[in-house]
Coordinates of C-alpha atoms (C1' of nucleotides) in Angstrom, one line a residue:
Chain A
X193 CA 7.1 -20.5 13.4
X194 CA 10.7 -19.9 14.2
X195 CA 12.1 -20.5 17.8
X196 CA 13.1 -17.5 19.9
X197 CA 17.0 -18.3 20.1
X198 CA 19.3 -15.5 21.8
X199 CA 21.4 -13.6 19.1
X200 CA 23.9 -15.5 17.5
X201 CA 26.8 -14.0 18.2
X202 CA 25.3 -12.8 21.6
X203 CA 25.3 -9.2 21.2
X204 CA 23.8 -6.2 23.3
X205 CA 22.2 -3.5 22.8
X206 CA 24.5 -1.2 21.1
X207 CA 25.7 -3.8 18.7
X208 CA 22.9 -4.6 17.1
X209 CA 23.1 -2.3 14.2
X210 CA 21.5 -3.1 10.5
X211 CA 24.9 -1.8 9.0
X212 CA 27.6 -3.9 11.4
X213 CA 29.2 -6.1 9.4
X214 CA 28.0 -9.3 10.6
X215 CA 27.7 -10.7 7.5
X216 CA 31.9 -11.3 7.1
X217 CA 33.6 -8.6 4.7
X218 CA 36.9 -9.1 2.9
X219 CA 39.3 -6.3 3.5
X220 CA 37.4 -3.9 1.1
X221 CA 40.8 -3.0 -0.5
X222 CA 40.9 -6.4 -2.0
X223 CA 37.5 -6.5 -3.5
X224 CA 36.6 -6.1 -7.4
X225 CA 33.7 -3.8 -7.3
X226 CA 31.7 -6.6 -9.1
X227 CA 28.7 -8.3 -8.5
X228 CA 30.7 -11.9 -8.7
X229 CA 32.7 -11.2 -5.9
X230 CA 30.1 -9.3 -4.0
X231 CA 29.5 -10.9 -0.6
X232 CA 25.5 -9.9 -0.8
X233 CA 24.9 -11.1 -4.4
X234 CA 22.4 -14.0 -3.4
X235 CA 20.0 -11.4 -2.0
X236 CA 19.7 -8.9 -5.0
X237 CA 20.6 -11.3 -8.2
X238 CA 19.7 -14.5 -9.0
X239 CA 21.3 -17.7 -8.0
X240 CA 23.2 -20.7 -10.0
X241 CA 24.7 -18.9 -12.9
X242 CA 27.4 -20.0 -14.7
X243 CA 30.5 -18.1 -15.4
X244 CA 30.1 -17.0 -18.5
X245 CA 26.8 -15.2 -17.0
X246 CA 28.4 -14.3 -13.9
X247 CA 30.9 -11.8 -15.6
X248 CA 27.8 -10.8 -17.9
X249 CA 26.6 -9.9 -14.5
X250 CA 29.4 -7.9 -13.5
X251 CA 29.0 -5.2 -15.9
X252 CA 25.5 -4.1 -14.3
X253 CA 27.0 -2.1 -11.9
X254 CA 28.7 1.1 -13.3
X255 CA 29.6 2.4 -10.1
X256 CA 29.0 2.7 -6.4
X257 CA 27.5 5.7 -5.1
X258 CA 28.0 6.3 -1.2
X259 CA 24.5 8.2 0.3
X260 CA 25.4 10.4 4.0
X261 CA 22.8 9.9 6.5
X262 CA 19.9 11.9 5.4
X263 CA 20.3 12.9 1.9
X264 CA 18.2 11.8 -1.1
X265 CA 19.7 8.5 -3.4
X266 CA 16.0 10.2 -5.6
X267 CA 13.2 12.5 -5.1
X268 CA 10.5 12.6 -6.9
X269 CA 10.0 14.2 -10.1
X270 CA 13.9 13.2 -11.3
X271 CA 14.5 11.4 -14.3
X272 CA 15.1 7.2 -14.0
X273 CA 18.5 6.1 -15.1
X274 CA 18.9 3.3 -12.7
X275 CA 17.9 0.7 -10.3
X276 CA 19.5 0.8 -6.9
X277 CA 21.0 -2.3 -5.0
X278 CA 21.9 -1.2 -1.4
X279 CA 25.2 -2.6 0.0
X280 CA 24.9 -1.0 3.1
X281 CA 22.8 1.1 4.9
X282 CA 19.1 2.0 5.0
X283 CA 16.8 3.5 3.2
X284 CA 13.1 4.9 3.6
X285 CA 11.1 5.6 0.4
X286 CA 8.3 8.0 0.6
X287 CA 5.5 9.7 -1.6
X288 CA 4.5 13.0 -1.3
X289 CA 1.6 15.5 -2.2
X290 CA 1.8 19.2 -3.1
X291 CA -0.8 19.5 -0.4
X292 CA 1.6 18.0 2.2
X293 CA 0.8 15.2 2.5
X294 CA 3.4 12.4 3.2
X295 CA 3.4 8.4 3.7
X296 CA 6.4 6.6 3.7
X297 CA 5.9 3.4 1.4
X298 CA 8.7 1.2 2.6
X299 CA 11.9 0.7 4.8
X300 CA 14.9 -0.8 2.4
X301 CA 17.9 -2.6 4.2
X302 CA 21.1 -4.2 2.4
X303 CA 20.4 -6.8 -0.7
X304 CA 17.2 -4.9 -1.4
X305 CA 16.5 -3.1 -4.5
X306 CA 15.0 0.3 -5.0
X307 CA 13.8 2.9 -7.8
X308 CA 11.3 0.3 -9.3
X309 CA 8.8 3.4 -9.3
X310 CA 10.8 5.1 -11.8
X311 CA 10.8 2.7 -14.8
X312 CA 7.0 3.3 -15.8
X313 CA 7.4 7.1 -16.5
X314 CA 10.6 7.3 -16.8
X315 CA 10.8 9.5 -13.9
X316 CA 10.5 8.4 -10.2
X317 CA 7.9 9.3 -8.4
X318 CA 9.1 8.9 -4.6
X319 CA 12.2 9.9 -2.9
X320 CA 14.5 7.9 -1.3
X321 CA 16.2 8.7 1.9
X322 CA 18.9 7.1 3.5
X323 CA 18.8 6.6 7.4
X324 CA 21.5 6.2 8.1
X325 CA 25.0 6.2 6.0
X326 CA 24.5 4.3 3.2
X327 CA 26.3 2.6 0.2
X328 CA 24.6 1.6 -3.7
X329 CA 25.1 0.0 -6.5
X330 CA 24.3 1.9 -9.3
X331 CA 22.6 -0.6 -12.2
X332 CA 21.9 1.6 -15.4
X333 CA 18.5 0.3 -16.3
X334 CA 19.4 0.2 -20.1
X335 CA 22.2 -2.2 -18.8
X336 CA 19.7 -4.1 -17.1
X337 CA 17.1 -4.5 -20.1
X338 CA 19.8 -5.6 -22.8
X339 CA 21.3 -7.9 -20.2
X340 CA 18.5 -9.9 -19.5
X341 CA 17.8 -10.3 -22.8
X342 CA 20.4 -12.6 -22.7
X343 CA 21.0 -13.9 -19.6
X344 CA 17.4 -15.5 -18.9
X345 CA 17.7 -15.7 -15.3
X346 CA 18.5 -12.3 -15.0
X347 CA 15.5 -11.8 -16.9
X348 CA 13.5 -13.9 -14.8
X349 CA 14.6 -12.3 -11.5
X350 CA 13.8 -8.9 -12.4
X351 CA 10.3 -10.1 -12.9
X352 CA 10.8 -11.4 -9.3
X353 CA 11.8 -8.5 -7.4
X354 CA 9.0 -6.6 -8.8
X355 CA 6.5 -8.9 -8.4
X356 CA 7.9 -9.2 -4.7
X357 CA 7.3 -5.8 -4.5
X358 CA 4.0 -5.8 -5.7
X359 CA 3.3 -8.6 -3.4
X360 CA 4.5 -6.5 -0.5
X361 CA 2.9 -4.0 -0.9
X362 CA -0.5 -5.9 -0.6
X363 CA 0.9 -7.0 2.7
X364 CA 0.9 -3.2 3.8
X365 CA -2.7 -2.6 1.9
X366 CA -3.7 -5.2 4.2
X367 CA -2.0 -3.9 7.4
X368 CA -3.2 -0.2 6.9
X369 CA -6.7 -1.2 6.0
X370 CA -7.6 -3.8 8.6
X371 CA -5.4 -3.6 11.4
X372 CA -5.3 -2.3 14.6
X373 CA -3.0 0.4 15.9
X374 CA -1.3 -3.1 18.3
X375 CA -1.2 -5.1 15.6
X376 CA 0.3 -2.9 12.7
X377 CA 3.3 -2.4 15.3
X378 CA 3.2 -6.1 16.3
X379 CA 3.7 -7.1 12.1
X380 CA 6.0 -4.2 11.5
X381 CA 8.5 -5.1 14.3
X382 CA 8.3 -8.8 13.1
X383 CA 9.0 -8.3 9.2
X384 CA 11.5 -6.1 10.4
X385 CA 13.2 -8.7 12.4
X386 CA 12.6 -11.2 9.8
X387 CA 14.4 -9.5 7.0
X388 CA 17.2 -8.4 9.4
X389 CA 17.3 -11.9 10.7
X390 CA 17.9 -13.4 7.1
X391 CA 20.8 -11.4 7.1
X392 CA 22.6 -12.6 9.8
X393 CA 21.4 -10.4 12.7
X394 CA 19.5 -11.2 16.0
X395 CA 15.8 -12.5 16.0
X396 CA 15.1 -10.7 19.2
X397 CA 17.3 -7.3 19.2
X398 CA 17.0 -4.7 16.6
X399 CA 18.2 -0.9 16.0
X400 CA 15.6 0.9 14.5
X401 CA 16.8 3.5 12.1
X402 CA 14.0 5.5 12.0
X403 CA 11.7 8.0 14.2
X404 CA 8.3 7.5 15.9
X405 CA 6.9 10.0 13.0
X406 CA 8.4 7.7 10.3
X407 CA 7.5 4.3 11.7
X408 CA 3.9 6.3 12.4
X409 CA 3.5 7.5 8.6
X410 CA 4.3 4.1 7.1
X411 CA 1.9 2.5 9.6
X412 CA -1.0 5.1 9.2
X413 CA -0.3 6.3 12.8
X414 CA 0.7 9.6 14.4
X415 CA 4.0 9.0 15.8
X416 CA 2.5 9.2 19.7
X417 CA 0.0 6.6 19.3
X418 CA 3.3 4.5 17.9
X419 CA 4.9 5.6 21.0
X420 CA 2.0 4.7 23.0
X421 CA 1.8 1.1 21.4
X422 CA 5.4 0.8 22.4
X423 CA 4.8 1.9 25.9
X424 CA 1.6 -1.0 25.9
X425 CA 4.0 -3.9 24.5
X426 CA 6.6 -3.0 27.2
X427 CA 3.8 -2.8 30.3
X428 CA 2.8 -6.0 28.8
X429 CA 6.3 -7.7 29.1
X430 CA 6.5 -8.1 25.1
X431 CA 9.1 -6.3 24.5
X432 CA 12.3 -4.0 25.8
X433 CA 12.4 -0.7 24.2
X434 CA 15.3 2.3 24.9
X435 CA 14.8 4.7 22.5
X436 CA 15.5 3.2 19.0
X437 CA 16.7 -0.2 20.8
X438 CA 14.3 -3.0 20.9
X439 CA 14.4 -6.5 22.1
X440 CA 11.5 -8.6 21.5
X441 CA 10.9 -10.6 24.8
X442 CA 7.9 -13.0 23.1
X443 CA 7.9 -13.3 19.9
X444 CA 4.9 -15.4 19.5
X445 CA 2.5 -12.8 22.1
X446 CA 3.3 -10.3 19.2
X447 CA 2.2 -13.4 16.4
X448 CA -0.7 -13.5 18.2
X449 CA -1.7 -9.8 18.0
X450 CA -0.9 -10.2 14.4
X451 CA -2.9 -13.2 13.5
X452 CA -5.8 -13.5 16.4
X453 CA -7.6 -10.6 14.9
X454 CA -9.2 -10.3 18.2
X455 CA -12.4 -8.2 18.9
X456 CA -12.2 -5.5 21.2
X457 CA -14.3 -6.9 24.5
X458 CA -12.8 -10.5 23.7
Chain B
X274 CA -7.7 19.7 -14.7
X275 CA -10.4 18.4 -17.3
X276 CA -14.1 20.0 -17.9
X277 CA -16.9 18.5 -17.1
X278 CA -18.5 17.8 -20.4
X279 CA -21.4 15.6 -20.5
X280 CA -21.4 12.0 -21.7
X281 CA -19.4 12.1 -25.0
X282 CA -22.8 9.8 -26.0
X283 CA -25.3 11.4 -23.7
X284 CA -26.1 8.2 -22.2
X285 CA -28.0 8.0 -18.8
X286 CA -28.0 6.0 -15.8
X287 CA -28.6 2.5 -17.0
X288 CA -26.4 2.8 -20.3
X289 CA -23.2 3.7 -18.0
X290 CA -22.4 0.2 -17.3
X291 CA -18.3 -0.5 -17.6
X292 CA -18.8 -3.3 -20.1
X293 CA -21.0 -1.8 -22.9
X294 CA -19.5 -1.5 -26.1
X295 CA -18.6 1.8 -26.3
X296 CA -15.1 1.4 -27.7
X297 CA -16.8 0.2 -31.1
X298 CA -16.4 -3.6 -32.0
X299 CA -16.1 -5.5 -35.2
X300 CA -18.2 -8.5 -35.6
X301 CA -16.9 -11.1 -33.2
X302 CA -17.5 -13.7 -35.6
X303 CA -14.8 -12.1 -37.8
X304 CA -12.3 -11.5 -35.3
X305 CA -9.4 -13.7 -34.9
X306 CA -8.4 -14.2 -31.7
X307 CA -5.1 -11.9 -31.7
X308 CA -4.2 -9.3 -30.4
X309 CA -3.0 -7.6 -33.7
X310 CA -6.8 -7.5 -34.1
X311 CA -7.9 -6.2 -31.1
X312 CA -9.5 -2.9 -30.3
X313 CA -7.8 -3.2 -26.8
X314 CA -3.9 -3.5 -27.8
X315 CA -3.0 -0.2 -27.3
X316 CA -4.1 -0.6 -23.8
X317 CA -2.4 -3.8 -22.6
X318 CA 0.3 -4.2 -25.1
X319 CA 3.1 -2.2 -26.6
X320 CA 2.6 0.4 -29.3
X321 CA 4.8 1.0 -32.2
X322 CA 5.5 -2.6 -33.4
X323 CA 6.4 -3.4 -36.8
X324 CA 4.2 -5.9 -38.7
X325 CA 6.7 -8.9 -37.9
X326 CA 6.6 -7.9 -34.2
X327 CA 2.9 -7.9 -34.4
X328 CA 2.5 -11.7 -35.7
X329 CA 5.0 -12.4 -32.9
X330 CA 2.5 -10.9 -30.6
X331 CA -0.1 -12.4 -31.4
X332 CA 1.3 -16.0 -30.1
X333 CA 1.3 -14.5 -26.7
X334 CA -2.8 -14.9 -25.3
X335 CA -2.9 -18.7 -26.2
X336 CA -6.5 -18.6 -25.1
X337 CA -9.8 -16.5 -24.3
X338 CA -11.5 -17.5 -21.0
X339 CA -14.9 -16.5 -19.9
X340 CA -15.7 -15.5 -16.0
X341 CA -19.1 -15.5 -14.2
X342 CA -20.2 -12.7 -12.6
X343 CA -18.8 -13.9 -9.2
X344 CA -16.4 -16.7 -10.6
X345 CA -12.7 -16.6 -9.6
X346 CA -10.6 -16.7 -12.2
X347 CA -7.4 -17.7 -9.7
X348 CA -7.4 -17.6 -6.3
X349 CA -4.8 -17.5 -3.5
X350 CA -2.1 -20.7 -3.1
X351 CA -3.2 -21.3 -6.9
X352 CA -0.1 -22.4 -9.2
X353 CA 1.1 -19.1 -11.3
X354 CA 1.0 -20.1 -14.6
X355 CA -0.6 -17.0 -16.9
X356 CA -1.2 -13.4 -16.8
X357 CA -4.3 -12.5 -17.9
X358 CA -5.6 -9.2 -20.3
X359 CA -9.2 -8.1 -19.4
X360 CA -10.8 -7.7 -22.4
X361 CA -14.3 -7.2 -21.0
X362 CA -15.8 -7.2 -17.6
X363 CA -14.9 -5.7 -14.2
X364 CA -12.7 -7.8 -11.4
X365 CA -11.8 -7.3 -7.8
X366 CA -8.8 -8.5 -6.4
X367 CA -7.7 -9.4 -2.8
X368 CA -5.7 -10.9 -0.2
X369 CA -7.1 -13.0 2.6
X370 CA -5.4 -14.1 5.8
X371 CA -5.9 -17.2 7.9
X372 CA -7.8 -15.3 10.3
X373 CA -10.5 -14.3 8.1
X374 CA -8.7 -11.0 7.4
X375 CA -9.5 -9.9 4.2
X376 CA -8.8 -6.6 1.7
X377 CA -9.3 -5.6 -1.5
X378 CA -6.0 -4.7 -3.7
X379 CA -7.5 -3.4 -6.7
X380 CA -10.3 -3.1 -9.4
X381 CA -9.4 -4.1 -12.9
X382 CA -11.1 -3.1 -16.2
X383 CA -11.2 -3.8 -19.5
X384 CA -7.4 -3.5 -21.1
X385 CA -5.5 -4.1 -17.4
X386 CA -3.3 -6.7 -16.8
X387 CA -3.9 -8.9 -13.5
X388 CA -1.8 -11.8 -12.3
X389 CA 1.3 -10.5 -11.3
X390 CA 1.4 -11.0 -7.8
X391 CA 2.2 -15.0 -8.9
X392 CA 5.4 -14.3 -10.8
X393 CA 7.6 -14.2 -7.6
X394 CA 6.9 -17.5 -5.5
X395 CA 5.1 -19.3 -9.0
X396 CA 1.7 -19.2 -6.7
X397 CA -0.5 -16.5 -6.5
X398 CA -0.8 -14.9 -3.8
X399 CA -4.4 -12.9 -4.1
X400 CA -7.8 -13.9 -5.3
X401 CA -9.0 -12.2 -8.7
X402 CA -12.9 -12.3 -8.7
X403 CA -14.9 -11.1 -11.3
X404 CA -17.1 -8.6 -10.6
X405 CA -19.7 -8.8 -13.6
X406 CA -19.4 -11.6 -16.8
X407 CA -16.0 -10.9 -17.8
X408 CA -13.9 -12.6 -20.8
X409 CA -9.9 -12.5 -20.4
X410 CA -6.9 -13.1 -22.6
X411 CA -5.2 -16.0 -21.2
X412 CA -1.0 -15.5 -21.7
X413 CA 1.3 -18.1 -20.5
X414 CA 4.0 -16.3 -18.4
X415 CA 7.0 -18.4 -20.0
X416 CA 5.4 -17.5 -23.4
X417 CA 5.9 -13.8 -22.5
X418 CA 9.5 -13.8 -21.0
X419 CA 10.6 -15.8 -24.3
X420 CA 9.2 -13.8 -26.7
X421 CA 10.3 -10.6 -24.4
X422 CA 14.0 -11.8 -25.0
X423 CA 12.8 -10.8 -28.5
X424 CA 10.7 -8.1 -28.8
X425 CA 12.3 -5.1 -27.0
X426 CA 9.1 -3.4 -27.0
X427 CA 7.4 -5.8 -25.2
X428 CA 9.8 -6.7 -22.8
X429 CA 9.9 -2.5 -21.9
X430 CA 5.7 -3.0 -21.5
X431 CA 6.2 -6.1 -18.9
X432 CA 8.4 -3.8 -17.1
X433 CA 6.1 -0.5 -17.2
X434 CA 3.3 -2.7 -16.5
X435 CA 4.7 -4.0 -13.3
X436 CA 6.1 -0.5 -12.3
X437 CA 2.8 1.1 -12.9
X438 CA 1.2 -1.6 -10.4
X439 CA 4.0 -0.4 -8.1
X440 CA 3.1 3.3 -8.5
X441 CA -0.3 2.2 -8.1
X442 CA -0.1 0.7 -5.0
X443 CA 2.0 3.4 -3.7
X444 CA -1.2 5.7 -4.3
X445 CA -3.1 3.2 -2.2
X446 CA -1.0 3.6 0.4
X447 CA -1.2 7.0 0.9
X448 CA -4.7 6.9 0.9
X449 CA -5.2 4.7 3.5
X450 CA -2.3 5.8 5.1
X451 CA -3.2 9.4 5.6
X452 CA -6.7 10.2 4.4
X453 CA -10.1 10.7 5.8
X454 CA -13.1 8.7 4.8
X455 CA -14.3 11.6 2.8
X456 CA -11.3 12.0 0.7
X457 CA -10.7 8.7 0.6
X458 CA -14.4 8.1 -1.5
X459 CA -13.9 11.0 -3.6
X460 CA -10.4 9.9 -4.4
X461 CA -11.5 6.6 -5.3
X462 CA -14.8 8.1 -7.7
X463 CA -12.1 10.5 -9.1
X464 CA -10.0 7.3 -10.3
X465 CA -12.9 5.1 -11.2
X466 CA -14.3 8.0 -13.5
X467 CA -10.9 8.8 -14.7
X468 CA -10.2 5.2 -15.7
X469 CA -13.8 5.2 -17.0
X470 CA -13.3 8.2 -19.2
X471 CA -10.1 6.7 -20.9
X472 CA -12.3 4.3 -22.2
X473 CA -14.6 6.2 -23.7
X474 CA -17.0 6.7 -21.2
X475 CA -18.8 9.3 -19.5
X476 CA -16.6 11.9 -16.9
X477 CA -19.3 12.3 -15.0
X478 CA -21.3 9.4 -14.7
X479 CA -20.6 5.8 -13.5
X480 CA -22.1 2.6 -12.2
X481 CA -20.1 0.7 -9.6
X482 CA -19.5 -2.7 -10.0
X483 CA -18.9 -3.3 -6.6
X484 CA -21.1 -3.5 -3.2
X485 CA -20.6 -1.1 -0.2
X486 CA -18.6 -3.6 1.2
X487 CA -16.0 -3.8 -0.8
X488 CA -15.5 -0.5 -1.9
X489 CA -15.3 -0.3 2.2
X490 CA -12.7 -3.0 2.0
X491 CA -10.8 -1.4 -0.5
X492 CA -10.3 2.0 1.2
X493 CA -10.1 0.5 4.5
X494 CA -13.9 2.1 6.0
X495 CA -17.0 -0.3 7.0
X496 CA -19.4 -0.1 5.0
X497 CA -21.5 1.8 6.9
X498 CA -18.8 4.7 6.9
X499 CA -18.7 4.1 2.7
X500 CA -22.8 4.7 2.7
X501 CA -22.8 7.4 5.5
X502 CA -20.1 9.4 3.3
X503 CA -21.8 9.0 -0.1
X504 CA -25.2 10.5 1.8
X505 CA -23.2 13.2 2.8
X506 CA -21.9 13.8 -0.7
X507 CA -25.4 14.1 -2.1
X508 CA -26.6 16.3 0.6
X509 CA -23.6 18.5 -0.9
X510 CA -24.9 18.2 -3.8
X511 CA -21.3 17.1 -5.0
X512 CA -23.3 13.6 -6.8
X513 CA -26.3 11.9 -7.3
X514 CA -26.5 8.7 -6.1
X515 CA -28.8 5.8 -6.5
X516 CA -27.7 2.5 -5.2
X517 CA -25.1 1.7 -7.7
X518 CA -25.5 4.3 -10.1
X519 CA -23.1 7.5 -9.4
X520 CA -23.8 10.8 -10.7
X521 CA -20.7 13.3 -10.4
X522 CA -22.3 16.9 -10.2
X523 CA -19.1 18.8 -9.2
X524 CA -15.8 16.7 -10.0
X525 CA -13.9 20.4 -8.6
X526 CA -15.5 19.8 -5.3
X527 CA -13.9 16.1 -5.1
X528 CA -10.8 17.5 -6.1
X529 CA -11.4 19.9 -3.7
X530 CA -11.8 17.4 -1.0
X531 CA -8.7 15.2 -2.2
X532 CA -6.1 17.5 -2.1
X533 CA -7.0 20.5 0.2
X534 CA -6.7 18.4 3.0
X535 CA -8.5 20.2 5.6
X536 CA -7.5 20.1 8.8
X537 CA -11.2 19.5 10.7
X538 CA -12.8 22.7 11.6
X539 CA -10.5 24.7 9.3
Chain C
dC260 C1' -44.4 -12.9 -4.5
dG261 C1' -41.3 -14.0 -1.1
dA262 C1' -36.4 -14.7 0.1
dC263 C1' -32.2 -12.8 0.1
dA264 C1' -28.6 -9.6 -0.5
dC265 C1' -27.7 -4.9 -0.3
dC266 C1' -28.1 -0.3 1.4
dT267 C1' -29.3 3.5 4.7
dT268 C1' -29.7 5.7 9.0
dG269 C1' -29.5 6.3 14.1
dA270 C1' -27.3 6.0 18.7
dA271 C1' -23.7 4.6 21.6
dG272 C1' -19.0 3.5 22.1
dA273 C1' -14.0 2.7 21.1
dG274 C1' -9.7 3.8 19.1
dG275 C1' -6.8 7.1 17.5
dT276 C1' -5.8 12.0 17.1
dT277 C1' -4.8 16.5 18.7
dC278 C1' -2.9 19.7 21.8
dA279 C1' 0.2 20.4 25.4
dA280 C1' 4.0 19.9 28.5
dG281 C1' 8.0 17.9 30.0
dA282 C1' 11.9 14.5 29.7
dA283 C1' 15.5 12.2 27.4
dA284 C1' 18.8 11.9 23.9
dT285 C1' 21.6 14.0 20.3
dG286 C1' 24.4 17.3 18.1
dT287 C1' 27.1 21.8 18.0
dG288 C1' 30.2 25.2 19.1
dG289 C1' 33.1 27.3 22.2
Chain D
dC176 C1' 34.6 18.4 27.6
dC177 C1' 30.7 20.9 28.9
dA178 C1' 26.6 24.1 28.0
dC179 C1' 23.1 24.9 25.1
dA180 C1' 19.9 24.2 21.3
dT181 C1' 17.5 20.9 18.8
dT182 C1' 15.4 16.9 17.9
dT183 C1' 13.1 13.0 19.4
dC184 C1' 10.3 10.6 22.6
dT185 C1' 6.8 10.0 26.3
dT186 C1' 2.6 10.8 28.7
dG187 C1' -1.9 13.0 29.9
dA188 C1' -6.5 14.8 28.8
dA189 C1' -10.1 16.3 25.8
dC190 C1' -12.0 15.5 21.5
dC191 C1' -13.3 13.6 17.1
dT192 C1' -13.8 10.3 13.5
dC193 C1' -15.0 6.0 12.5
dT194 C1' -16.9 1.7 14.2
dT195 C1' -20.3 -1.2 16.2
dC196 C1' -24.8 -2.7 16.9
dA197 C1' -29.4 -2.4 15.5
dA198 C1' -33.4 -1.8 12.8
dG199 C1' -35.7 -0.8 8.8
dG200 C1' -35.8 0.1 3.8
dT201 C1' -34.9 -1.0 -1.1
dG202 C1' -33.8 -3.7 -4.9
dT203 C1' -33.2 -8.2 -7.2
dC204 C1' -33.9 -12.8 -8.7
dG205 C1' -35.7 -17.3 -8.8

DNA sequence: CGACACCTTGAAGAGGTTCAAGAAATGTGG
DNA sequence: CCACATTTCTTGAACCTCTTCAAGGTGTCG
C-alpha cells in the first residue's frame, strides 16, 4: 500500500508523458553509448558489478536502433539475433493467427527488455510495435550467451528477466481468466502506474500510449466495453479520463475492485 | 497436419493413462540415477553432448523425489531453491491470490521442466501439485548456472527452456484472451493429445488427469461451461467421452473449430 | 455399502458483445 | 491556418454467450 502523493514534480495533464525525460539526461552529445554510463542501467542489467565487469558489460550493446511511432522493432516469423533493451519509448508486443486473430501480450516501457520469444526457435514469434517514438539497444544474443559465461551476475540476471517474464505472464493468465471486465481495467491501470511510477513519473497521472482496441485485446475486452469501464470509473469519481489522459482520483477504490473479488448482488 | 492413425499400440480406454510405460524402461534396479542414463534426456536436457559433457550432466539432478497424487511438490511463498524434471506423473500448476482467486498456469508431463517462476524473487510464486503419483528429478538451481558457465549446450537449453515457457504462455493468452469456450476445449485436447503423442502415445485417445474444474480453471470457463461443451462435442460426434476418458473421433473438426474462428451464425 | 467427490443437465440471469450512430481528436494537404 | 478525411472514442439498444443456482446422476474409495 503506497500513499496517494500528488506528482512529484507537480505536473498536468500534458506533461505526463512515459518518454519526458524525467529521469535527468546528460546532454546526449556527451554520452558513451555504453551501458556503464547509461542513466537506465539499474533497470535492465544487474546491479553491483565491478569495473572490470562493468566494461565487460559495455560491449553488449552493438548499437542503438531508433523505432518511429508505429513501425515493427520484430514481427513474427523473423529470425532472433538480439534482445532488445528500450531506452525510450513504448512498445506493444502482440501474437497473431493466420485466422486473424490477435491479442496483444504485453505493454513494454523504458528499462524493459523484449524479444525473449525469439531465443527458443530461433525465430520470434510476436511482433513488436512501438507506440510511440522509440529508441533500443540492440544486445546480440551470442554476445549475451558468451558474456555471462563469465560475468556470473550477468548470467544470473538473464535468468531473472525471464523468469520475471514468466511470472508476469501468470499475473495476466490470472487477470484474463478470473476477472471481471472492472477489475481487469482497475489492475491494468495500476501496474501501469506502478511500473511508470518506479521510474520517476506520477502515481496518479498517466498518458496512455495506446487505443481502447489495444488496451481491450490485451485485457480480453472489446475496446467499447474498455470504454465503458472507463466511463463507470469516472461516474464513480475513481478516476479523470480525457482521451488517453488519466488521473487516478482513489487509488485504493480501484485496489479494492482488484482484490475484493466481489459477487455480483454483493 | 498429421493423420489420424490409431494407437501406435492399439491400446483402449483404460491403457491411455499419461504415466504407463510406454516409452520402454530398463530395469529400475539397474538404472543409476543420471541423467546420461535416462530414457527422458532428450526431452529435458540438451542433445548433442560429448561423453565428458555428459558425466558433467549427470551432477545436475542431485536427487529423485516422489509426489502423491494430490501432494505439492512447492507451493507459493516457498523458498526457490531447485528446478525440477518430471520424469513420471502429471502436475498442475497455479497461482492463488489473497482473495481466494485462483488459476491454473499449466499442466506438466513427463520430461517438462517446472520451477521457474522462483528464479526471479528466490520464492516461488505458484503452487505445483501433482496430479497422479509422480517422481521428479530434483536440480539445484545454483548447480545449474555453474555448470551452465561450462557446458554451452546446457546453458543454450536453460535459455530455450525458459523461452519456450514464454511462447507458451503467450498461447495461453490468446486463448483466453480471444476464444470461445468451444475453441478454447478443443484447443486445449489438441495440445494435450499433441503432447501425448510426442511421447509415444495415442493421437487420438487420452485420459485427463484433471477434474472439470480445473480444466475450467485453466481456460478460464466454470466448469459447468467445460461439461456443457464437451456434451456438445459428442453430440457432434467430434469425441467420445466418458468421464475422464477422451476419445478424439475427428481431430480436423477441432482444428476446424480452433482456427476458423467463426463469427456466430456464420 | 454408504459417503464423498465429480460430472451432467436445466432454467434463469448477468456481463459482455455486436451493431449502429454520432462526437471528439488527430493528421493532412492546400 | 483552416477544411476535410481519418482515426479514435463514447453511448445506446438488442442480443448472445457464459455463469449461476439447483437438482440429480455417476463413479470411487474406504
Amino acid at each position: 500500500m503506497f500513499d496517494v502523493t500528488p506528482s512529484p514534480m507537480g505536473m498536468g495533464w500534458r506533461a505526463e508523458a512515459t518518454s519526458d525525460a524525467k529521469i535527468p539526461l546528460m546532454n546526449p552529445h556527451a554520452i558513451k553509448v555504453a551501458c556503464s554510463n547509461c542513466n537506465l542501467r539499474e533497470l535492465c542489467m544487474p546491479v553491483g558489478l565491478n569495473a572490470g565487469e562493468l566494461n565487460r558489460i559495455d560491449e553488449i550493446v552493438a548499437t542503438r536502433h531508433q523505432v518511429k511511432r508505429g513501425a515493427t522493432l520484430f514481427s513474427n516469423g523473423e529470425k532472433f539475433t538480439s534482445l532488445y533493451a528500450i531506452r525510450t519509448g513504448f512498445f506493444k508486443t502482440c501474437v497473431t493467427t493466420e485466422d486473424g486473430r490477435d491479442q496483444v501480450t504485453g505493454f513494454q516501457m523504458a528499462g524493459e527488455v523484449i524479444g525473449l520469444d525469439g531465443i527458443v526457435s530461433d525465430h520470434h514469434t510476436c511482433d513488436a510495435v512501438a507506440l510511440e517514438d522509440a529508441e533500443v539497444c540492440v544486445m546480440p544474443f551470442d554476445r549475451i550467451e558468451e558474456l555471462s559465461r563469465e560475468v556470473t551476475a550477468l548470467q544470473r540476471h538473464m535468468h531473472k528477466i525471464m523468469s520475471r517474464e514468466i511470472v508476469r505472464e501468470h499475473g495476466v493468465m490470472l487477470l484474463l481468466g478470473s476477472m471481471r471486465a472492472e477489475e481487469r481495467l482497475a489492475a491494468f491501470l495500476l501496474n501501469l502506474v506502478q511500473r511508470l511510477h518506479a521510474r520517476g513519473f506520477s502515481q496518479s497521472e498517466l498518458l496512455l500510449r495506446m487505443t481502447r482496441e489495444e488496451i481491450g485485446s490485451y485485457l480480453g475486452l472489446k475496446l467499447e466495453t474498455v470504454s465503458r469501464t472507463f466511463s463507470k470509473f469516472v461516474e464513480d469519481g475513481i478516476v479523470e479520463v480525457k482521451q488517453r489522459h488519466v488521473r487516478i482520483l482513489n487509488t485504493d477504490a480501484l485496489k479494492l475492485i482488484v482484490n475484493n473479488n466481489q459477487q455480483p448482488g454483493q
